[in-house]
């Protein structure tokens, strides 16, 4: 089974702190994604990556950056956390190439910024 | 703009059938996905439709009409464990996923 593991299920940070969210997948997937999920809204794409050291902005990249130094690991960084970044963050991966795009998700990291 | 609409919440009875609708307006279409998400858990893939018609997979079926911009997820013989949110997502012309806000399904005994 594909496993996508997110490093922290729950985090509480203060405004202005730097936050790292780590995501690791174990199925050699090419594509990795970071989404945020807020009540009443659909999943919103922050950043995605189709290859090592490659990154593309999603719909809401402002205030975030990412790093993909190894194929299996995709990190989301909040340089200076703000209260409007309080959310559930979901990492996902997919095979890549000509596949249908089925996503495999991690269990999420719920971030609260005070 | 691009838009996916699905009901916010639905309630059904154990053993019954429920249909969750999804309508979409997107720039292009390369397929529609349904995902299930239990509270506090990761979304998991249920189905993918790219051609018109009904795809059946056990108790779950998914239907697509591209001309109407419409899909539904049909759940039969409902079980308590089917209580979850159901997410509809469309792959647009740029192969980007556009997500609906999800339908929370409550199953009552």
mmCIF file of C-alpha atoms in Angstrom:
data_model
loop_
_atom_site.group_PDB
_atom_site.id
_atom_site.type_symbol
_atom_site.label_atom_id
_atom_site.label_comp_id
_atom_site.label_asym_id
_atom_site.label_seq_id
_atom_site.Cartn_x
_atom_site.Cartn_y
_atom_site.Cartn_z
ATOM 1 C CA UNK A 1 0.000 0.000 0.000
ATOM 2 C CA UNK A 2 1.081 3.519 -0.718
ATOM 3 C CA UNK A 3 1.910 5.373 2.422
ATOM 4 C CA UNK A 4 2.155 9.106 2.699
ATOM 5 C CA UNK A 5 3.404 10.206 6.088
ATOM 6 C CA UNK A 6 3.199 13.711 7.476
ATOM 7 C CA UNK A 7 5.550 14.489 10.307
ATOM 8 C CA UNK A 8 3.173 16.205 12.701
ATOM 9 C CA UNK A 9 -0.557 15.677 13.190
ATOM 10 C CA UNK A 10 -1.018 18.735 15.394
ATOM 11 C CA UNK A 11 1.097 21.862 15.779
ATOM 12 C CA UNK A 12 0.596 25.088 17.692
ATOM 13 C CA UNK A 13 2.841 27.984 16.714
ATOM 14 C CA UNK A 14 3.026 31.693 17.443
ATOM 15 C CA UNK A 15 2.697 34.467 14.890
ATOM 16 C CA UNK A 16 6.013 35.094 13.185
ATOM 17 C CA UNK A 17 7.480 31.664 13.859
ATOM 18 C CA UNK A 18 8.969 29.572 11.068
ATOM 19 C CA UNK A 19 7.082 26.348 10.505
ATOM 20 C CA UNK A 20 8.227 23.203 8.705
ATOM 21 C CA UNK A 21 5.767 20.560 7.594
ATOM 22 C CA UNK A 22 7.377 17.385 6.328
ATOM 23 C CA UNK A 23 5.870 14.799 4.008
ATOM 24 C CA UNK A 24 7.358 11.478 2.926
ATOM 25 C CA UNK A 25 5.947 8.939 0.469
ATOM 26 C CA UNK A 26 7.234 5.406 0.041
ATOM 27 C CA UNK A 27 6.019 4.429 -3.443
ATOM 28 C CA UNK A 28 8.479 6.230 -5.688
ATOM 29 C CA UNK A 29 5.809 8.642 -6.929
ATOM 30 C CA UNK A 30 6.894 11.441 -9.225
ATOM 31 C CA UNK A 31 4.289 13.998 -8.183
ATOM 32 C CA UNK A 32 3.794 15.540 -4.778
ATOM 33 C CA UNK A 33 1.358 18.208 -3.639
ATOM 34 C CA UNK A 34 0.564 20.412 -0.671
ATOM 35 C CA UNK A 35 -3.037 21.465 -0.056
ATOM 36 C CA UNK A 36 -4.804 23.301 2.689
ATOM 37 C CA UNK A 37 -8.306 22.345 3.743
ATOM 38 C CA UNK A 38 -10.620 24.834 5.419
ATOM 39 C CA UNK A 39 -14.277 24.387 6.438
ATOM 40 C CA UNK A 40 -16.716 25.195 3.650
ATOM 41 C CA UNK A 41 -13.989 25.401 1.014
ATOM 42 C CA UNK A 42 -12.618 22.872 -1.407
ATOM 43 C CA UNK A 43 -9.030 21.755 -1.143
ATOM 44 C CA UNK A 44 -6.756 24.556 -2.280
ATOM 45 C CA UNK A 45 -3.414 23.792 -3.896
ATOM 46 C CA UNK A 46 -0.444 25.602 -2.393
ATOM 47 C CA UNK A 47 2.491 24.107 -4.295
ATOM 48 C CA UNK A 48 3.247 21.000 -6.271
ATOM 49 C CA UNK A 49 6.270 19.224 -7.639
ATOM 50 C CA UNK A 50 6.653 16.865 -10.580
ATOM 51 C CA UNK A 51 10.298 16.022 -9.962
ATOM 52 C CA UNK A 52 13.175 16.406 -7.568
ATOM 53 C CA UNK A 53 14.244 20.041 -7.115
ATOM 54 C CA UNK A 54 11.281 21.140 -9.186
ATOM 55 C CA UNK A 55 8.377 23.161 -7.785
ATOM 56 C CA UNK A 56 5.362 24.946 -9.191
ATOM 57 C CA UNK A 57 3.032 27.433 -7.549
ATOM 58 C CA UNK A 58 -0.520 26.379 -6.994
ATOM 59 C CA UNK A 59 -3.516 28.594 -6.393
ATOM 60 C CA UNK A 60 -2.447 30.085 -3.046
ATOM 61 C CA UNK A 61 1.367 30.104 -2.747
ATOM 62 C CA UNK A 62 1.669 33.425 -0.924
ATOM 63 C CA UNK A 63 3.296 33.040 2.472
ATOM 64 C CA UNK A 64 4.555 29.533 1.709
ATOM 65 C CA UNK A 65 7.593 27.920 0.148
ATOM 66 C CA UNK A 66 8.519 24.307 -0.537
ATOM 67 C CA UNK A 67 11.548 22.099 -0.890
ATOM 68 C CA UNK A 68 12.002 18.829 -2.717
ATOM 69 C CA UNK A 69 15.611 17.697 -2.358
ATOM 70 C CA UNK A 70 14.763 13.993 -2.554
ATOM 71 C CA UNK A 71 12.074 12.241 -4.566
ATOM 72 C CA UNK A 72 10.293 10.857 -1.533
ATOM 73 C CA UNK A 73 10.229 14.037 0.548
ATOM 74 C CA UNK A 74 8.300 17.267 0.014
ATOM 75 C CA UNK A 75 8.469 19.949 2.671
ATOM 76 C CA UNK A 76 6.195 22.933 3.177
ATOM 77 C CA UNK A 77 7.670 25.976 4.881
ATOM 78 C CA UNK A 78 5.876 28.916 6.433
ATOM 79 C CA UNK A 79 8.613 31.542 6.753
ATOM 80 C CA UNK A 80 6.639 33.690 9.171
ATOM 81 C CA UNK A 81 3.419 32.110 10.348
ATOM 82 C CA UNK A 82 0.292 34.234 10.525
ATOM 83 C CA UNK A 83 -3.085 33.547 12.098
ATOM 84 C CA UNK A 84 -4.740 33.216 8.673
ATOM 85 C CA UNK A 85 -2.530 30.206 8.055
ATOM 86 C CA UNK A 86 -4.331 28.274 10.760
ATOM 87 C CA UNK A 87 -5.634 25.308 8.777
ATOM 88 C CA UNK A 88 -5.418 21.614 7.999
ATOM 89 C CA UNK A 89 -2.524 20.902 5.642
ATOM 90 C CA UNK A 90 -2.687 17.838 3.454
ATOM 91 C CA UNK A 91 0.189 16.345 1.528
ATOM 92 C CA UNK A 92 -0.512 14.073 -1.434
ATOM 93 C CA UNK A 93 1.387 12.124 -4.044
ATOM 94 C CA UNK A 94 0.559 10.545 -7.383
ATOM 95 C CA UNK A 95 2.362 8.254 -9.761
ATOM 96 C CA UNK A 96 3.049 10.762 -12.551
ATOM 97 C CA UNK A 97 3.305 10.366 -16.289
ATOM 98 C CA UNK A 98 0.099 9.329 -18.000
ATOM 99 C CA UNK A 99 -1.698 7.995 -14.926
ATOM 100 C CA UNK A 100 -5.230 9.106 -14.118
ATOM 101 C CA UNK A 101 -3.992 11.343 -11.387
ATOM 102 C CA UNK A 102 -5.317 9.402 -8.396
ATOM 103 C CA UNK A 103 -3.934 11.105 -5.327
ATOM 104 C CA UNK A 104 -2.737 9.392 -2.175
ATOM 105 C CA UNK A 105 -3.037 11.636 0.851
ATOM 106 C CA UNK A 106 -1.325 11.851 4.180
ATOM 107 C CA UNK A 107 -3.451 12.139 7.308
ATOM 108 C CA UNK A 108 -2.950 15.859 7.551
ATOM 109 C CA UNK A 109 -1.234 18.333 9.820
ATOM 110 C CA UNK A 110 -3.530 20.614 11.763
ATOM 111 C CA UNK A 111 -1.719 23.887 12.364
ATOM 112 C CA UNK A 112 -2.920 26.512 14.800
ATOM 113 C CA UNK A 113 -1.183 29.886 14.747
ATOM 114 C CA UNK A 114 -1.776 32.022 17.827
ATOM 115 C CA UNK B 1 -14.247 31.184 -13.020
ATOM 116 C CA UNK B 2 -14.151 27.514 -12.238
ATOM 117 C CA UNK B 3 -16.740 26.096 -9.904
ATOM 118 C CA UNK B 4 -17.726 22.781 -8.358
ATOM 119 C CA UNK B 5 -21.043 22.576 -6.512
ATOM 120 C CA UNK B 6 -22.164 19.832 -4.174
ATOM 121 C CA UNK B 7 -24.571 19.831 -1.229
ATOM 122 C CA UNK B 8 -23.035 20.739 2.106
ATOM 123 C CA UNK B 9 -24.700 18.002 4.109
ATOM 124 C CA UNK B 10 -27.010 15.037 3.608
ATOM 125 C CA UNK B 11 -28.651 12.602 5.985
ATOM 126 C CA UNK B 12 -29.670 9.037 5.168
ATOM 127 C CA UNK B 13 -30.746 5.893 6.975
ATOM 128 C CA UNK B 14 -28.699 2.747 7.434
ATOM 129 C CA UNK B 15 -29.548 0.220 4.728
ATOM 130 C CA UNK B 16 -30.954 2.840 2.363
ATOM 131 C CA UNK B 17 -29.601 4.389 -0.851
ATOM 132 C CA UNK B 18 -28.265 7.926 -1.191
ATOM 133 C CA UNK B 19 -27.216 9.953 -4.214
ATOM 134 C CA UNK B 20 -24.699 12.778 -3.833
ATOM 135 C CA UNK B 21 -24.709 15.214 -6.729
ATOM 136 C CA UNK B 22 -21.881 17.286 -8.127
ATOM 137 C CA UNK B 23 -22.166 19.926 -10.841
ATOM 138 C CA UNK B 24 -19.174 21.616 -12.371
ATOM 139 C CA UNK B 25 -18.168 24.506 -14.577
ATOM 140 C CA UNK B 26 -14.520 24.256 -15.502
ATOM 141 C CA UNK B 27 -12.174 25.300 -18.264
ATOM 142 C CA UNK B 28 -11.947 21.984 -20.006
ATOM 143 C CA UNK B 29 -12.481 18.510 -18.642
ATOM 144 C CA UNK B 30 -10.099 15.589 -18.250
ATOM 145 C CA UNK B 31 -11.973 13.515 -15.740
ATOM 146 C CA UNK B 32 -13.898 13.639 -12.479
ATOM 147 C CA UNK B 33 -12.899 12.080 -9.175
ATOM 148 C CA UNK B 34 -14.769 11.167 -6.015
ATOM 149 C CA UNK B 35 -12.907 10.857 -2.727
ATOM 150 C CA UNK B 36 -14.123 9.781 0.696
ATOM 151 C CA UNK B 37 -12.832 11.481 3.830
ATOM 152 C CA UNK B 38 -13.669 10.278 7.322
ATOM 153 C CA UNK B 39 -13.428 12.888 10.045
ATOM 154 C CA UNK B 40 -9.811 13.471 11.028
ATOM 155 C CA UNK B 41 -8.486 11.184 8.308
ATOM 156 C CA UNK B 42 -6.948 11.434 4.849
ATOM 157 C CA UNK B 43 -9.156 11.533 1.755
ATOM 158 C CA UNK B 44 -9.152 8.221 -0.084
ATOM 159 C CA UNK B 45 -9.890 7.604 -3.747
ATOM 160 C CA UNK B 46 -13.294 6.175 -4.653
ATOM 161 C CA UNK B 47 -13.780 6.592 -8.392
ATOM 162 C CA UNK B 48 -12.687 8.244 -11.610
ATOM 163 C CA UNK B 49 -14.984 8.971 -14.578
ATOM 164 C CA UNK B 50 -13.832 10.394 -17.890
ATOM 165 C CA UNK B 51 -16.530 8.995 -20.199
ATOM 166 C CA UNK B 52 -20.289 9.424 -19.869
ATOM 167 C CA UNK B 53 -22.136 6.718 -18.047
ATOM 168 C CA UNK B 54 -22.206 4.727 -14.861
ATOM 169 C CA UNK B 55 -19.206 3.060 -13.230
ATOM 170 C CA UNK B 56 -20.081 0.507 -10.577
ATOM 171 C CA UNK B 57 -17.738 -0.619 -7.853
ATOM 172 C CA UNK B 58 -19.410 -2.722 -5.215
ATOM 173 C CA UNK B 59 -21.895 -0.697 -3.177
ATOM 174 C CA UNK B 60 -20.648 2.539 -4.747
ATOM 175 C CA UNK B 61 -21.407 3.777 -8.273
ATOM 176 C CA UNK B 62 -20.430 7.002 -9.998
ATOM 177 C CA UNK B 63 -22.195 8.575 -12.946
ATOM 178 C CA UNK B 64 -21.014 11.253 -15.365
ATOM 179 C CA UNK B 65 -22.733 13.423 -17.962
ATOM 180 C CA UNK B 66 -20.174 15.694 -19.601
ATOM 181 C CA UNK B 67 -22.784 17.563 -21.646
ATOM 182 C CA UNK B 68 -24.617 18.525 -18.445
ATOM 183 C CA UNK B 69 -21.526 19.111 -16.333
ATOM 184 C CA UNK B 70 -22.959 16.698 -13.812
ATOM 185 C CA UNK B 71 -21.932 13.701 -11.784
ATOM 186 C CA UNK B 72 -23.377 11.757 -8.904
ATOM 187 C CA UNK B 73 -22.085 9.227 -6.420
ATOM 188 C CA UNK B 74 -24.591 6.530 -5.503
ATOM 189 C CA UNK B 75 -24.160 4.621 -2.271
ATOM 190 C CA UNK B 76 -26.294 1.524 -1.752
ATOM 191 C CA UNK B 77 -26.991 -0.547 1.361
ATOM 192 C CA UNK B 78 -25.694 2.229 3.544
ATOM 193 C CA UNK B 79 -23.608 1.296 6.554
ATOM 194 C CA UNK B 80 -22.716 3.412 9.560
ATOM 195 C CA UNK B 81 -19.103 3.435 8.392
ATOM 196 C CA UNK B 82 -20.199 5.343 5.269
ATOM 197 C CA UNK B 83 -20.619 8.435 7.449
ATOM 198 C CA UNK B 84 -17.953 10.688 5.970
ATOM 199 C CA UNK B 85 -17.413 13.636 3.690
ATOM 200 C CA UNK B 86 -17.466 12.972 -0.040
ATOM 201 C CA UNK B 87 -15.312 15.203 -2.210
ATOM 202 C CA UNK B 88 -15.899 15.808 -5.916
ATOM 203 C CA UNK B 89 -12.953 17.034 -8.002
ATOM 204 C CA UNK B 90 -12.560 17.801 -11.706
ATOM 205 C CA UNK B 91 -9.348 17.659 -13.717
ATOM 206 C CA UNK B 92 -9.378 20.731 -15.942
ATOM 207 C CA UNK B 93 -7.766 21.380 -19.320
ATOM 208 C CA UNK B 94 -4.412 22.092 -17.612
ATOM 209 C CA UNK B 95 -4.640 18.825 -15.674
ATOM 210 C CA UNK B 96 -5.158 20.741 -12.448
ATOM 211 C CA UNK B 97 -7.685 19.426 -9.938
ATOM 212 C CA UNK B 98 -10.565 21.697 -9.003
ATOM 213 C CA UNK B 99 -12.214 20.613 -5.752
ATOM 214 C CA UNK B 100 -15.715 20.945 -4.421
ATOM 215 C CA UNK B 101 -16.171 21.809 -0.747
ATOM 216 C CA UNK B 102 -17.392 18.305 0.016
ATOM 217 C CA UNK B 103 -20.672 16.762 1.158
ATOM 218 C CA UNK B 104 -20.913 15.579 4.729
ATOM 219 C CA UNK B 105 -23.015 12.418 4.811
ATOM 220 C CA UNK B 106 -24.637 11.482 8.109
ATOM 221 C CA UNK B 107 -25.992 7.955 8.448
ATOM 222 C CA UNK B 108 -28.669 7.338 11.057
ATOM 223 C CA UNK B 109 -29.583 3.903 12.424
#
